[in-house]
Amino acid sequence: MVRTINRPILIPWSDNTVRILDTTSALPLAYVSLGLRRVYVENMVRDQVIGLLNAHVSVSTGLWRIPLPGDRPEQPLIPGDTSREFEVAEIWDWDLKADPTEGDFRIMAGAGVRTNIHFSCQPISGKEEWYSAGPWSVDQCDPSLDGACREDFQQVGEGIRYTDRNCSRPGETVGFLTWVCRGPPIDLVTVP
């Protein structure tokens, strides 16, 4: 099964980065906010999420120690390492409409599905700008499938920002962020 994104909803992220909006309305089983240093979790699947995140729950503080993207599996989770310690809150306390922070990750019900992203001259919300990017191939969680999968909010590649509606004048290079199942995106231009 392969999904295609060729008419994404684009929203500004920073001066040189654009967010490809995730149109999934499903509530995650867990959401790890790097910005707030908090993990939001559905209580009924708490034990499953601890396993999926490879988390250690401190008996004395109640904090969850969670390995971050790029950590080696054998790397110990040291008490007091604030970059890996998170307060726990109910998933219902998480604001579904809040913008993620780059590096946030979540556990979604569903399974990873190959998603091809490629678009040309698409408008962005709230600005007189148009964008072209891809082709990239990433895995994203599909909530219609059984299982659970982890998605990281990360950069998937670079594209071009145009100031003319026809995208015919030279543009500027910008980065694109979206939710991706763990692992680097595959650039379909350079991979045979």
Coordinates of C-alpha atoms in Angstrom, one line a residue, residues 2-192:
V2 CA 1.4 3.4 -1.0
R3 CA -0.1 6.8 -0.3
T4 CA 0.6 9.9 -2.3
I5 CA 0.7 13.5 -1.2
N6 CA 0.7 15.8 -4.2
R7 CA -1.6 18.7 -2.9
P8 CA -0.5 19.2 0.7
I9 CA -1.7 21.8 3.1
L10 CA 1.4 24.0 3.7
I11 CA 1.8 26.3 6.6
P12 CA 4.7 28.7 7.5
W13 CA 7.0 27.3 10.2
S14 CA 10.0 29.7 10.1
D15 CA 11.7 32.1 7.7
N16 CA 13.3 29.1 5.8
T17 CA 11.1 26.2 6.8
V18 CA 7.6 25.1 5.9
R19 CA 5.3 22.5 7.6
I20 CA 3.4 19.9 5.6
L21 CA 0.2 19.7 7.7
D22 CA -0.8 16.2 8.9
T23 CA -4.5 15.8 8.1
T24 CA -4.9 12.9 10.5
S25 CA -7.4 13.8 13.2
A26 CA -6.8 10.7 15.3
L27 CA -5.6 11.3 18.9
P28 CA -2.2 9.7 19.5
L29 CA -1.7 7.0 22.1
A30 CA 1.2 9.0 23.4
Y31 CA 2.8 12.4 22.6
V32 CA 6.3 13.3 23.7
S33 CA 6.8 17.1 23.7
L34 CA 10.4 18.1 23.8
G35 CA 9.5 21.8 24.2
L36 CA 7.3 21.2 27.3
R37 CA 9.4 18.2 28.6
R38 CA 6.2 16.2 29.0
V39 CA 4.8 12.9 27.8
Y40 CA 1.1 12.7 27.3
V41 CA -0.2 9.2 27.4
E42 CA -3.5 7.3 27.2
N43 CA -3.8 5.5 30.5
M44 CA -5.3 2.3 29.1
V45 CA -2.1 1.7 26.9
R46 CA 0.4 3.1 29.3
D47 CA 2.4 -0.1 29.7
Q48 CA 2.4 -0.7 26.0
V49 CA 3.7 2.9 25.4
I50 CA 6.5 2.4 28.0
G51 CA 7.7 -0.6 25.9
L52 CA 7.3 1.2 22.6
L53 CA 9.3 4.2 23.8
N54 CA 11.8 2.0 25.6
A55 CA 11.2 4.2 28.6
H56 CA 12.3 3.8 32.2
V57 CA 9.8 5.1 34.8
S58 CA 11.5 6.5 37.9
V59 CA 9.9 5.1 41.1
S60 CA 11.1 8.0 43.2
T61 CA 10.2 10.9 40.9
G62 CA 7.6 9.5 38.6
L63 CA 9.4 10.9 35.6
W64 CA 9.8 8.9 32.4
R65 CA 13.3 8.6 31.1
I66 CA 13.0 8.2 27.3
P67 CA 15.8 7.6 24.7
L68 CA 15.9 10.4 22.1
P69 CA 16.3 9.9 18.4
G70 CA 19.9 9.1 17.7
D71 CA 20.6 7.5 21.0
R72 CA 22.3 4.1 20.9
P73 CA 20.2 1.2 22.2
E74 CA 22.8 0.3 24.8
Q75 CA 23.2 3.9 26.0
P76 CA 22.1 4.1 29.7
L77 CA 19.4 6.5 30.8
I78 CA 21.0 8.3 33.7
P79 CA 18.9 9.8 36.5
G80 CA 19.0 13.6 36.4
D81 CA 19.6 13.8 32.6
T82 CA 17.0 16.5 32.0
S83 CA 17.2 16.1 28.2
R84 CA 15.7 12.6 28.6
E85 CA 13.4 13.1 31.6
F86 CA 9.7 13.9 31.0
E87 CA 6.8 14.6 33.3
V88 CA 3.7 12.5 32.6
A89 CA 0.2 13.8 31.8
E90 CA -3.0 12.4 30.5
I91 CA -3.4 12.4 26.7
W92 CA -6.6 14.4 27.2
D93 CA -4.5 17.3 28.6
W94 CA -2.6 17.6 25.3
D95 CA -3.7 20.3 22.9
L96 CA -4.3 18.6 19.6
K97 CA -4.1 22.0 17.8
A98 CA -0.8 23.0 19.3
D99 CA 2.2 23.2 17.0
P100 CA 4.8 20.5 17.5
T101 CA 8.4 21.3 18.2
E102 CA 11.0 19.8 15.8
G103 CA 12.0 16.5 17.4
D104 CA 8.7 15.8 19.1
F105 CA 7.5 12.3 18.6
R106 CA 4.3 10.4 19.1
I107 CA 2.9 6.9 19.2
M108 CA -0.1 6.4 16.9
A109 CA -2.5 3.6 16.5
G110 CA -1.9 2.0 13.1
A111 CA 1.0 0.9 11.0
G112 CA 3.6 2.5 8.8
V113 CA 2.6 3.0 5.2
R114 CA 4.9 4.2 2.4
T115 CA 4.0 7.8 1.5
N116 CA 5.3 9.5 -1.6
I117 CA 5.5 13.3 -1.3
H118 CA 5.9 15.4 -4.5
F119 CA 4.2 18.6 -5.4
S120 CA 4.6 21.6 -7.7
C121 CA 3.7 25.2 -7.3
Q122 CA 1.4 24.7 -4.2
P123 CA 0.2 27.7 -2.3
I124 CA 0.9 28.2 1.4
S125 CA -1.7 29.3 3.9
G126 CA -1.7 33.0 4.6
K127 CA 1.0 34.2 2.2
E128 CA 1.4 35.1 -1.4
E129 CA 4.0 32.3 -1.9
W130 CA 4.1 29.0 -3.8
Y131 CA 6.2 25.9 -3.2
S132 CA 7.6 22.9 -5.1
A133 CA 9.3 19.9 -3.4
G134 CA 10.1 16.2 -3.6
P135 CA 9.9 13.5 -4.6
W136 CA 10.5 11.9 -1.2
S137 CA 9.4 8.6 0.1
V138 CA 8.7 8.3 3.8
D139 CA 6.7 6.0 6.1
Q140 CA 3.8 7.5 7.9
C141 CA 1.3 5.9 10.3
D142 CA -2.0 4.9 8.8
P143 CA -4.6 4.7 11.7
S144 CA -6.9 2.5 9.6
L145 CA -4.4 -0.4 10.0
D146 CA -3.7 -2.6 13.1
G147 CA -0.8 -2.0 15.4
A148 CA 1.0 1.0 16.7
C149 CA 3.9 3.1 15.2
R150 CA 6.1 5.9 16.3
E151 CA 6.3 9.1 14.2
D152 CA 8.9 11.9 14.7
F153 CA 8.3 15.5 13.6
Q154 CA 11.4 16.1 11.4
Q155 CA 12.7 17.7 8.3
V156 CA 12.0 15.5 5.2
G157 CA 13.9 17.5 2.6
E158 CA 14.3 20.8 0.8
G159 CA 12.3 22.4 -1.9
I160 CA 11.8 25.8 -3.6
R161 CA 9.8 28.8 -2.5
Y162 CA 8.5 31.1 -5.3
T163 CA 7.0 34.6 -5.1
D164 CA 5.2 34.3 -8.5
R165 CA 2.0 32.2 -8.9
N166 CA 3.4 30.4 -12.0
C167 CA 6.6 29.4 -10.2
S168 CA 8.6 30.5 -13.3
R169 CA 11.1 32.9 -11.7
P170 CA 14.1 31.7 -9.6
G171 CA 13.1 30.7 -6.1
E172 CA 14.7 30.2 -2.7
T173 CA 15.6 26.9 -1.0
V174 CA 13.5 26.0 2.1
G175 CA 13.2 23.0 4.3
F176 CA 10.0 21.0 4.9
L177 CA 8.9 19.4 8.1
T178 CA 6.2 16.7 8.7
W179 CA 5.5 13.6 10.8
V180 CA 7.5 10.5 9.7
C181 CA 7.9 7.0 11.1
R182 CA 11.3 6.6 12.5
G183 CA 14.1 6.5 10.1
P184 CA 15.5 8.9 7.5
P185 CA 13.4 9.9 4.5
I186 CA 14.3 8.4 1.1
D187 CA 15.1 11.0 -1.5
L188 CA 13.6 9.5 -4.7
V189 CA 15.8 11.6 -6.9
T190 CA 19.1 10.2 -5.7
V191 CA 18.0 6.6 -4.9
P192 CA 17.9 4.3 -7.9

